[in-house]
XYZ file of C-alpha atoms in Angstrom:
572
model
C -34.047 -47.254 75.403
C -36.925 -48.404 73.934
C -37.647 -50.609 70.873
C -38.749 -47.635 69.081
C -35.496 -45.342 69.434
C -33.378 -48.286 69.008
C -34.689 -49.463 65.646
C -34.054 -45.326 64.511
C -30.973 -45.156 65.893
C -29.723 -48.530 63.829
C -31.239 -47.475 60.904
C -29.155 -43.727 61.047
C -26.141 -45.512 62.010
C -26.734 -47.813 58.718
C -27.133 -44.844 56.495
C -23.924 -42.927 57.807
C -22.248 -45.949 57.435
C -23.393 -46.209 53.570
C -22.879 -42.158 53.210
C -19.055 -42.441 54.435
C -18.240 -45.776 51.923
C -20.323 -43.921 49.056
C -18.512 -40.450 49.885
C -15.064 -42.978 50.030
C -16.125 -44.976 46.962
C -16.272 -41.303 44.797
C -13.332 -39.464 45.909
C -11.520 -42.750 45.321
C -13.243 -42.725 41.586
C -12.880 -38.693 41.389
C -9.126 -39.322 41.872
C -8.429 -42.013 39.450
C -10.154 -39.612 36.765
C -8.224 -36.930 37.795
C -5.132 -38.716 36.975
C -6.471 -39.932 34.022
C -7.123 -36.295 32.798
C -3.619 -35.627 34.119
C -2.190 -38.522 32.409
C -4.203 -37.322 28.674
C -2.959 -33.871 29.075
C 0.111 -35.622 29.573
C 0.140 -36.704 25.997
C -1.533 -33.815 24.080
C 1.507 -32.096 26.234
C 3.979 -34.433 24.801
C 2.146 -34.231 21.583
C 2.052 -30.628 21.143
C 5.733 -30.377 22.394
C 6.128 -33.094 19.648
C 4.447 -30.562 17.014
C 6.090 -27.332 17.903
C 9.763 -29.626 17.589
C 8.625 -30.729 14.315
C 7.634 -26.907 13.100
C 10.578 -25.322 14.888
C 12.935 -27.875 13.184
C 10.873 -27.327 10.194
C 11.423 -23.970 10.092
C 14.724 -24.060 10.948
C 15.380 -26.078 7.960
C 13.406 -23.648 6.046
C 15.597 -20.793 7.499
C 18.097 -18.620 5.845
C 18.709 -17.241 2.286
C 18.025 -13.930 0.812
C 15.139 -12.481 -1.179
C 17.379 -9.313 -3.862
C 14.671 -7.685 -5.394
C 14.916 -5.603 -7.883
C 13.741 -1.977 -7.951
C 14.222 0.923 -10.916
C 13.942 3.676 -9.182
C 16.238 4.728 -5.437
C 14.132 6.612 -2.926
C 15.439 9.638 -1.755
C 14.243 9.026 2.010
C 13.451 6.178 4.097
C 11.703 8.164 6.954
C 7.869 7.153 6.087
C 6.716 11.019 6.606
C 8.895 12.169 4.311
C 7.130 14.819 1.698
C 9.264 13.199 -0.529
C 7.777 9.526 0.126
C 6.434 7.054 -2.836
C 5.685 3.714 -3.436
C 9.295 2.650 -3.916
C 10.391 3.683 0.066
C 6.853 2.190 1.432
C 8.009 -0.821 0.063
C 11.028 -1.344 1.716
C 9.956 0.286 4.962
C 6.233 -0.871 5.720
C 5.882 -3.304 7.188
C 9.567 -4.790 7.025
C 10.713 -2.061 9.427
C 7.395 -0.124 10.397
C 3.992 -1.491 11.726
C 1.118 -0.374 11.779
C -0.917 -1.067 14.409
C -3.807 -2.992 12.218
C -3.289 -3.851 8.824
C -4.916 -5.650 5.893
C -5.178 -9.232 5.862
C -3.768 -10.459 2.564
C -6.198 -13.109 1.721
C -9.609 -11.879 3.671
C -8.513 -8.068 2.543
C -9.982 -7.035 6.115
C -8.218 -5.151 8.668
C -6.462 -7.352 11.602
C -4.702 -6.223 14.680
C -0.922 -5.847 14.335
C 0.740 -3.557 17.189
C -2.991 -3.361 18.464
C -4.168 -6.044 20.518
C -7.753 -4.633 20.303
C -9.512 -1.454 19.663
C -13.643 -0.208 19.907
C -15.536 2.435 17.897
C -17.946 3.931 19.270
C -21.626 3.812 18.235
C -21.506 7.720 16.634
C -17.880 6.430 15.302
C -16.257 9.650 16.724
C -14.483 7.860 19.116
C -11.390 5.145 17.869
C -9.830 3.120 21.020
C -7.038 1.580 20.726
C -5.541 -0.704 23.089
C -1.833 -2.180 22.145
C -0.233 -5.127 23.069
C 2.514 -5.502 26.135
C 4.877 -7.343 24.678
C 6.173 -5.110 21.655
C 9.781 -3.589 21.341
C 11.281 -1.431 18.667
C 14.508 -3.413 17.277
C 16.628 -1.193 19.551
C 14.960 -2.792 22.838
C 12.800 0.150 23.912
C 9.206 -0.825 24.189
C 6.397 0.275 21.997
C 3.556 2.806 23.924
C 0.969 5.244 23.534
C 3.502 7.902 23.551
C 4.974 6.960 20.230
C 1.676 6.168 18.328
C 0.584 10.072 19.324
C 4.131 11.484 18.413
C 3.087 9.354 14.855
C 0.303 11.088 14.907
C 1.469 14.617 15.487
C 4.498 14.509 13.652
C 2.070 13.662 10.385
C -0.173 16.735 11.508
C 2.868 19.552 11.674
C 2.125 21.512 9.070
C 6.262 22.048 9.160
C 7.263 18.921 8.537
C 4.836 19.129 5.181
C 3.532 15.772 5.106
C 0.618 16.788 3.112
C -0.504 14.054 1.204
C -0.426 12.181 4.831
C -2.172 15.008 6.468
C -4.715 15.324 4.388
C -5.833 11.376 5.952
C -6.206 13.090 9.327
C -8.073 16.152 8.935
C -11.417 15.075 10.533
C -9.468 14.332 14.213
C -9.682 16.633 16.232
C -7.474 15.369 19.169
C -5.388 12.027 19.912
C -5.204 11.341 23.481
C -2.920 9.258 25.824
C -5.068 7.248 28.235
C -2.520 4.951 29.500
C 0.782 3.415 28.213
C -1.046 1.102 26.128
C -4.423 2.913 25.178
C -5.125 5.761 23.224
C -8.086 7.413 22.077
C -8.683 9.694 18.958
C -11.806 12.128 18.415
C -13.267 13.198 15.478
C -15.636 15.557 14.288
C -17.438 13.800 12.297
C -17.606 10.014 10.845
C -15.451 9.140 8.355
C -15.693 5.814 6.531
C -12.005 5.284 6.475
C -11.157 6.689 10.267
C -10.239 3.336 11.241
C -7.893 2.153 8.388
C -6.463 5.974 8.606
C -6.069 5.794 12.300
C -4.344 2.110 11.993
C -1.468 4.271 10.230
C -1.766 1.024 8.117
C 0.640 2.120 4.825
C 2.730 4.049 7.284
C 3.660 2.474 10.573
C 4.493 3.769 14.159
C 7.984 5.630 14.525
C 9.459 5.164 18.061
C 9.629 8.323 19.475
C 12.673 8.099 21.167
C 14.671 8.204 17.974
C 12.368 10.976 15.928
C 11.524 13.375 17.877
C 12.676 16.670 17.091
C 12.677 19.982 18.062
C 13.568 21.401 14.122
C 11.675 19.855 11.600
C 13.999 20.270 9.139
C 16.290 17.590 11.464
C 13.179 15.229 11.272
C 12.887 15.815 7.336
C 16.797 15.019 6.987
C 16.359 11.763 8.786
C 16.223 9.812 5.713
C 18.523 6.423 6.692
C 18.916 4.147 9.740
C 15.232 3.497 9.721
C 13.961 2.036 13.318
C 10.972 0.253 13.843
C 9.010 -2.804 14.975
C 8.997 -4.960 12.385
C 10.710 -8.193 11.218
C 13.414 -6.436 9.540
C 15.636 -3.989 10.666
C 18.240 -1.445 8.611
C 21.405 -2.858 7.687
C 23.003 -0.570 4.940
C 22.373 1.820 2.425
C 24.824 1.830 -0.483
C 23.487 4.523 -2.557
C 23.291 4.311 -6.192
C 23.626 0.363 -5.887
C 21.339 -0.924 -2.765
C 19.542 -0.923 0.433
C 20.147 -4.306 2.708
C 17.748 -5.212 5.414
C 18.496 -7.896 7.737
C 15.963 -10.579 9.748
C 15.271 -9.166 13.397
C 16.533 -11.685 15.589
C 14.436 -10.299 18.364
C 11.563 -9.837 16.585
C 8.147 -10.318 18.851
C 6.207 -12.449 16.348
C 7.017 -15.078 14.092
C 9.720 -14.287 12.497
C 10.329 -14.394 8.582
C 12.454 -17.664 7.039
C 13.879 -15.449 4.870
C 17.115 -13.925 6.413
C 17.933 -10.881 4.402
C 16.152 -8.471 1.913
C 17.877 -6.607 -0.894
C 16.903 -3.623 -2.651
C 19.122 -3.922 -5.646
C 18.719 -0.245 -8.287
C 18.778 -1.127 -11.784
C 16.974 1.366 -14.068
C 16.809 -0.407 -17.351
C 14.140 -2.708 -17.923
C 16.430 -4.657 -20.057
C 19.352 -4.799 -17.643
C 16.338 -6.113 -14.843
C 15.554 -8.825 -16.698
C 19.516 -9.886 -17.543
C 20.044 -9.480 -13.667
C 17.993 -12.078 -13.302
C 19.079 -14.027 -15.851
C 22.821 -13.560 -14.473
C 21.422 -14.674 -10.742
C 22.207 -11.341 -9.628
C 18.669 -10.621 -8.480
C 16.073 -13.289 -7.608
C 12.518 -10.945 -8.395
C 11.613 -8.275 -10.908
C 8.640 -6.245 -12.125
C 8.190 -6.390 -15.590
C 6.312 -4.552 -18.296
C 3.368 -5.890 -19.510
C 5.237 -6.077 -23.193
C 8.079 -7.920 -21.698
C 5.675 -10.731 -19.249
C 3.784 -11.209 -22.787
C 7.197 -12.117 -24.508
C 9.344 -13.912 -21.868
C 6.012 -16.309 -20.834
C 6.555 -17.569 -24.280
C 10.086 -18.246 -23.511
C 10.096 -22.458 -21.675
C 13.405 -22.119 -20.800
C 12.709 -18.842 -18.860
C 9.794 -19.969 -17.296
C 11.090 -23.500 -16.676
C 13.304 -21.534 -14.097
C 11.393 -18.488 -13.133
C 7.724 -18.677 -11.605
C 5.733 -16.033 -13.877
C 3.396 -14.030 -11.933
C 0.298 -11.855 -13.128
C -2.437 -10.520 -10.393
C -4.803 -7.924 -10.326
C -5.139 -6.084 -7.013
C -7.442 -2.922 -5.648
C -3.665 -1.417 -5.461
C -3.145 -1.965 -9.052
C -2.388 1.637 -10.630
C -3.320 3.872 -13.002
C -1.177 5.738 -15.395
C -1.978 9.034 -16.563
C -0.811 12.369 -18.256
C -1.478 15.243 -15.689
C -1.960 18.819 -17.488
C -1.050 22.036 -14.883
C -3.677 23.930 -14.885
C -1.547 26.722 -13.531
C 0.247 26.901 -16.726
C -1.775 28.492 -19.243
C -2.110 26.265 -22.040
C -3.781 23.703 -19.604
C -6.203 26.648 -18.240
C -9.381 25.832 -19.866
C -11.448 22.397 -20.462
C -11.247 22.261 -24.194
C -8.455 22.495 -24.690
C -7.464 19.080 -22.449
C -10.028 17.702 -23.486
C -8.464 18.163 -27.353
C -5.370 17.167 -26.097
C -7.322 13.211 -25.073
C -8.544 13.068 -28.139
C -4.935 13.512 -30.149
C -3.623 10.708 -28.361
C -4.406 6.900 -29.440
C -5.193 4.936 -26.150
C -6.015 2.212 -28.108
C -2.689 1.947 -29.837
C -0.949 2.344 -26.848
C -2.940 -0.364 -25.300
C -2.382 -3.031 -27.809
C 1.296 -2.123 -29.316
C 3.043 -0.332 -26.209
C 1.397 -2.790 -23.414
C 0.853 -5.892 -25.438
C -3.293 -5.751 -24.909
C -2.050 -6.513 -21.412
C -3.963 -3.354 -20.267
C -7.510 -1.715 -20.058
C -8.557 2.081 -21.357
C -9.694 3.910 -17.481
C -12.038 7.326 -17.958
C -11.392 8.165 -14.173
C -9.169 7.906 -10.870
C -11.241 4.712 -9.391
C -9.783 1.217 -9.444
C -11.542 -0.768 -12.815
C -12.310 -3.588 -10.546
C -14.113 -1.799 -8.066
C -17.451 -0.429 -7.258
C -16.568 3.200 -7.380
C -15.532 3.191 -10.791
C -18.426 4.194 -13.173
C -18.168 1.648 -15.937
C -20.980 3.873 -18.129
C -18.729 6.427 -18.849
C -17.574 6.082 -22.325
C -13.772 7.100 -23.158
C -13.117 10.094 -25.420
C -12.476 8.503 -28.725
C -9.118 9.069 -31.016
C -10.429 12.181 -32.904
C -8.205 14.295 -34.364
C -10.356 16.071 -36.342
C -12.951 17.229 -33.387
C -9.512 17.926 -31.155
C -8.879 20.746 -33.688
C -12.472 22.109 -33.659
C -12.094 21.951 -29.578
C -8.587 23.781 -29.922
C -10.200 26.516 -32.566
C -13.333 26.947 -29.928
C -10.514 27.815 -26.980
C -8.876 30.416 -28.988
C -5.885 28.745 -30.681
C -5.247 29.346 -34.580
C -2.473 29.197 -37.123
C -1.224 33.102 -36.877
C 1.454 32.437 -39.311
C 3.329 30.137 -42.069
C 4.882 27.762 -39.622
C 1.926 25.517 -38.813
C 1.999 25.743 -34.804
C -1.183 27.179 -33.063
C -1.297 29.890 -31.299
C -3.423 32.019 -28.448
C -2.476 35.446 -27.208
C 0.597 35.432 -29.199
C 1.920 32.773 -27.480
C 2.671 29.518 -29.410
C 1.889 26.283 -28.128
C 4.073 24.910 -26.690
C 4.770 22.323 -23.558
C 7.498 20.398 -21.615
C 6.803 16.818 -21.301
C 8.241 15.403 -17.822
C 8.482 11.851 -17.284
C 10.807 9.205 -15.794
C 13.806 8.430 -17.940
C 14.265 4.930 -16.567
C 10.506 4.062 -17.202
C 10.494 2.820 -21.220
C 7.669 2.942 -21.950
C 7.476 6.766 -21.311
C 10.157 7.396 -23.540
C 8.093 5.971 -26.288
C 5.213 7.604 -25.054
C 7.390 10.946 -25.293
C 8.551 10.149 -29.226
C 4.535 9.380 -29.616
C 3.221 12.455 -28.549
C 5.774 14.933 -30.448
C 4.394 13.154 -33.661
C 0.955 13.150 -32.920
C 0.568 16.600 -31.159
C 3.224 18.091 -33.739
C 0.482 17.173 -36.449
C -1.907 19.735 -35.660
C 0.536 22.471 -34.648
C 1.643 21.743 -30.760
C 5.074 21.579 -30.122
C 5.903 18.696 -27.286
C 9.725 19.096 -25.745
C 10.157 16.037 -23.931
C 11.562 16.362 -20.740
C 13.367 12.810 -18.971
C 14.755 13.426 -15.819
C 15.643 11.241 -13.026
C 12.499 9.832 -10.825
C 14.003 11.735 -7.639
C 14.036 14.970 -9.463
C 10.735 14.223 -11.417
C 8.874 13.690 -7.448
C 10.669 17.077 -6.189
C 9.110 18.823 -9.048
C 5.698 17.682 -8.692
C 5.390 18.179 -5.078
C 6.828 21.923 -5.556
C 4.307 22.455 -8.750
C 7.196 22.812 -10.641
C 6.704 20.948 -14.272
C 3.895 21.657 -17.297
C 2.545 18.253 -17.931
C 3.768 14.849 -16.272
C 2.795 11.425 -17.018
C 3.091 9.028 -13.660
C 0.915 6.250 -12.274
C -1.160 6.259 -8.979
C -1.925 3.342 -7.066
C -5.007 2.550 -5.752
C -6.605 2.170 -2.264
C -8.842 -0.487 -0.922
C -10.972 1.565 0.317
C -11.143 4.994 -2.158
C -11.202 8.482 -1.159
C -10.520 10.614 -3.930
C -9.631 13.999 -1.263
C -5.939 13.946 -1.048
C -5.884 13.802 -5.336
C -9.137 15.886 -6.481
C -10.193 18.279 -3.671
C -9.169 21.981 -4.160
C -7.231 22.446 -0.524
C -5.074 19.576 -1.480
C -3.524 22.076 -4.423
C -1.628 24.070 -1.449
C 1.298 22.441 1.420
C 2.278 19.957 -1.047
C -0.938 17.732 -1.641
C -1.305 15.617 -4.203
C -3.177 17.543 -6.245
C -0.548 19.229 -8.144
C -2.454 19.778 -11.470
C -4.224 22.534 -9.330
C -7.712 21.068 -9.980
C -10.475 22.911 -8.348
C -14.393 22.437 -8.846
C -16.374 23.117 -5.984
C -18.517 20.725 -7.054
C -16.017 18.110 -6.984
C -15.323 19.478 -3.665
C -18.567 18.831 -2.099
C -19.085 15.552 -3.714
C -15.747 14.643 -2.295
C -16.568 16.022 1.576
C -20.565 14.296 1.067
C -18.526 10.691 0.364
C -16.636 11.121 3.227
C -19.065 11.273 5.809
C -21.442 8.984 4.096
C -20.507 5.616 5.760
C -23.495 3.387 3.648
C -20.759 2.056 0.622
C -23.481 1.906 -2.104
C -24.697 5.970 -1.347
C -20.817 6.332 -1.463
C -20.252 4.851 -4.758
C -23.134 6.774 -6.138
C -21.129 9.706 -5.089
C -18.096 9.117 -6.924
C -19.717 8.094 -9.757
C -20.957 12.023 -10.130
C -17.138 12.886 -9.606
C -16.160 10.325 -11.765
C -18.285 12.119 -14.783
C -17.110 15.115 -13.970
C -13.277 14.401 -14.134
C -13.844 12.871 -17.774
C -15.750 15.951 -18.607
C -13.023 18.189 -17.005
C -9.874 16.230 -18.120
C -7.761 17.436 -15.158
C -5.959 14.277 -16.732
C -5.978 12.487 -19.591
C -6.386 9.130 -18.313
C -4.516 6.586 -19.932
C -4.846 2.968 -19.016
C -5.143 0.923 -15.802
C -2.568 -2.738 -15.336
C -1.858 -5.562 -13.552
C 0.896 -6.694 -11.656
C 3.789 -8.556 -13.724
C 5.935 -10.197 -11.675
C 9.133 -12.980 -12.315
C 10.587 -14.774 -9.020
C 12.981 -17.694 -8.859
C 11.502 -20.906 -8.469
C 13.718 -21.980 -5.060
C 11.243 -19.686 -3.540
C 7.972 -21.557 -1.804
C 5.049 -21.084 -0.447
C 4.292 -18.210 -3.115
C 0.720 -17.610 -3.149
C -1.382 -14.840 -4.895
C -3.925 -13.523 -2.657
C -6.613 -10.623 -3.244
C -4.070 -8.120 -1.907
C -0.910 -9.552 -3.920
C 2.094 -11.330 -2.781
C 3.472 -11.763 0.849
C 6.703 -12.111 0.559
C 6.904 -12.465 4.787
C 5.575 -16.004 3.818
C 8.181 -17.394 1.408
C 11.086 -19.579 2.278
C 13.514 -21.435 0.403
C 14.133 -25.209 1.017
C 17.849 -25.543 2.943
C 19.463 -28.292 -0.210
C 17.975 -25.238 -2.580
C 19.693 -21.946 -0.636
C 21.898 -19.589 -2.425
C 23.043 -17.583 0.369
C 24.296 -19.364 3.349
């Protein structure tokens, strides 16, 4: 060997012998950081485990009591496609004991997944995907799939089972289809700004289809107790005429509510709700606005009840609706003469305390849709008369009540009976109409049999409320096919150039071309007077104070979120 390859040789043998301690030196270093990593996720593990303890115990101790709520008015049906459903059964059904599969988030007021885990629309938005989660079970066990989100879907479509204030939502699919057990895909025909909240079945929820299918629709119709669902709630017992009890599902997916049970307590006098609560025999009421105005004066009521007053797109309207199918409500004037006998004013500041705004259309006040340039009809009796002379009615003879055709007028006046302040509003208009010659019977029946005779067209004039939407479509109240298979519009309106205002809106996605829609429909229902619109509210609400974590969001009040502390529980 030579100097030459010896002195390369060493110098290779050098530099392998520095690779191998370097390549030593790092794995030793590599594994004394792994095991500190292992050794810090050690502690965030301990920590964490520490944390969920501490909320777990937390809510444990947070655990239990009841929420007994009282309501004035029974619902005839706790199936949620009932033709006979209203706001009453929707809340005590959705969401306790149905979910939708997104819903609106209470504080953001945007729609969040629920029973979906995702879903995609496509870029022509005729195409809705929705992809649910694994893990979901109906209280009974049986898991949640595609197949019961499109039996949901076509029970709400068959014309039979007359859902058709629901059906009206859907009319723009044209097919829902099953891609696998936890996708399904719905066409439409054409966009629709509201496909998505529609298709979330968001005020409705998914029915398992393993307990409602049918074969008769009449046997799906007459499936009004023994609810089943997803939710965090499940059916416990229906004592009718007194109460409906749901209890806390135990094996509810999510997080389940601290509160244990819910109870639907009926008491139909507004005085009797407020000495429930006063008794302890309910712990949350609605009240009027005349009655929040006089008990938040009270400091020894509101020392023990929280008093609660919130504004939300939901907030309703009240109204007197006129049948057009009955002839005295035929023609324009005449409806129009009929605003203008009734004070709105008065009843604003006497009947509702000044707790209450004057609306000239069906549009929430506090949003965009609602045209605040239209101008209400004023309290004028004297131009009412001119209106009623100009339609045809006149004094025929010595007793001082108009007539047209030989026919006197003369109307029934439906309402509530349990509802005060339409009792007063019944006394009110038999004096003022009976001034000029228009004889108002007034009509109370109970709510059950005042909803069967709307939805069957069965009643002359009605005055009811009507909730708002967060996002407004005015088609299942004001367009003409709605008048037919028991849609909501039962005072038989029909313009068709309300109806193509109403079918422009809905395809126009762009919210601002929208709103300058409705605000042409909006004009032309205070010109029309289909109703004689009233005045708009807030929400009143009293709530024992044990009851935390009460917030007021944008959307209202989540109950789902309350608790009561364990040294302050009534019910154990």
């Amino acid at each position: 060997m030579n100097k030459s390859t010896f002195f390369y040789t060493s110098v290779l043998f050098v530099l392998f012998i520095l690779t191998v301690s370097f390549f030593n030196l790092f794995r030793r270093a590599s594994k004394f950081e792994d095991r500190v990593i292992a050794l810090e996720n050690r502690v965030k593990r301990v920590d964490l485990d520490a944390n969920l303890q501490l909320n777990s115990h937390s809510q444990r101790g947070n655990s239990g009591d009841w929420l007994v709520w009282a309501l004035k008015v029974e619902p005839k049906s706790l199936n949620p496609l009932s033709p006979e459903r209203d706001i009453y059964q929707q809340w005590i059904t959705t969401p306790n004991i149905f979910e939708p599969l997104l819903s609106y988030d209470f504080e953001t007021a945007k729609l969040k997944p629920i029973l979906a885990q995702s879903y995609s629309v496509s870029d022509d938005g005729l195409e809705i995907t929705f992809t649910l989660r694994h893990d979901i079970c109906f209280s009974d066990g049986n898991k949640l799939d595609a197949d019961d989100v499109i039996f949901t879907f076509n029970t709400i479509r068959d014309p039979r089972v007359l859902a058709g204030s629901l059906a009206s939502m859907f009319d723009d699919v044209v097919s829902a289809e099953k891609l696998d057990n936890l996708r399904v895909r719905f066409k439409l025909s054409r966009p629709y700004f509201k496909a998505l909240e529609n298709l979330s079945f968001w005020n409705v929820g998914i029915l398992p289809k393993h307990i409602y299918s049918y074969k008769n629709p009449r046997d799906f119709v007459n499936h009004i107790s023994n609810p089943i669902g997803s939710g965090p709630y499940v059916f416990d017992s229906w004592k009718v005429g007194r109460s409906i009890t749901l209890k806390r599902n135990e094996n509810y997916w999510a997080t389940k509510p601290n509160l244990e049970r819910i109870v639907f307590k009926f008491i139909k006098n507004d005085l009797a709700i407020v000495q429930a609560l006063k008794a302890g025999d309910v712990d949350y009421i609605r009240l009027r606005p005349d009655q929040y105005s006089d008990l938040s004066k009270d400091k020894s009521f509101v020392s023990k009840y929280k008093m609660l007053k919130y504004w939300t797109p939901m907030s309703p309207f009240y109204y007197i609706g006129w049948n057009q199918a009955f002839d005295c409500f035929s023609d324009r004037d005449t409806r129009v003469a009929l605003t203008q006998l009734i004070d709105r004013d008065m009843i604003v500041k006497h009947f509702q305390r000044d707790n209450a705004q004057i609306v000239t259309g069906p549009f929430s006040i506090m949003g965009s849709e609602y045209d605040k340039t239209v101008t209400p009809w004023p309290y004028d009796p004297k131009r009412a008369l001119e209106l009623l002379h100009k339609a045809g009615w006149s004094y025929s003879d010595s007793d001082g009540v108009l007539e047209r055709d030989g026919k006197k007028f003369e109307f029934k006046f439906s309402y509530n009976v349990s509802e005060s302040f339409y009792n007063k509003l019944a006394i009110y208009l038999k004096d003022s109409l009976g001034k000029v010659g228009i004889l108002v019977v007034p009509d109370p029946v109970e709510w059950s049999v005042l909803v069967e005779r709307v939805v069957n067209r069965d009643f002359q004039a009605v005055v009811m409320g009507w909730g708002g939407d967060i996002l407004e479509d005015p088609y299942q109240l004001w367009h003409s096919s709605q008048i037919e298979n028991k849609g909501s519009n039962f005072v038989g309106f029909h313009s068709e150039i309300a109806d193509k205002l109403i079918e422009t809106a809905r395809i126009t996605i762009d919210s601002n071309r929208r709103n300058d829609i409705y605000h042409k429909l909006h004009q032309l229902l205070h010109e029309q007077q289909p109703y004689t619109f009233l005045y708009c509210s807030g929400e009143f609400r009293a709530l024992d104070r044990r009851f935390e974590n009460v917030k007021v969001y944008p959307l209202g009040l989540n109950y789902l979120e309350w608790y009561v502390p364990r040294d302050k529980q009534k019910y154990k």
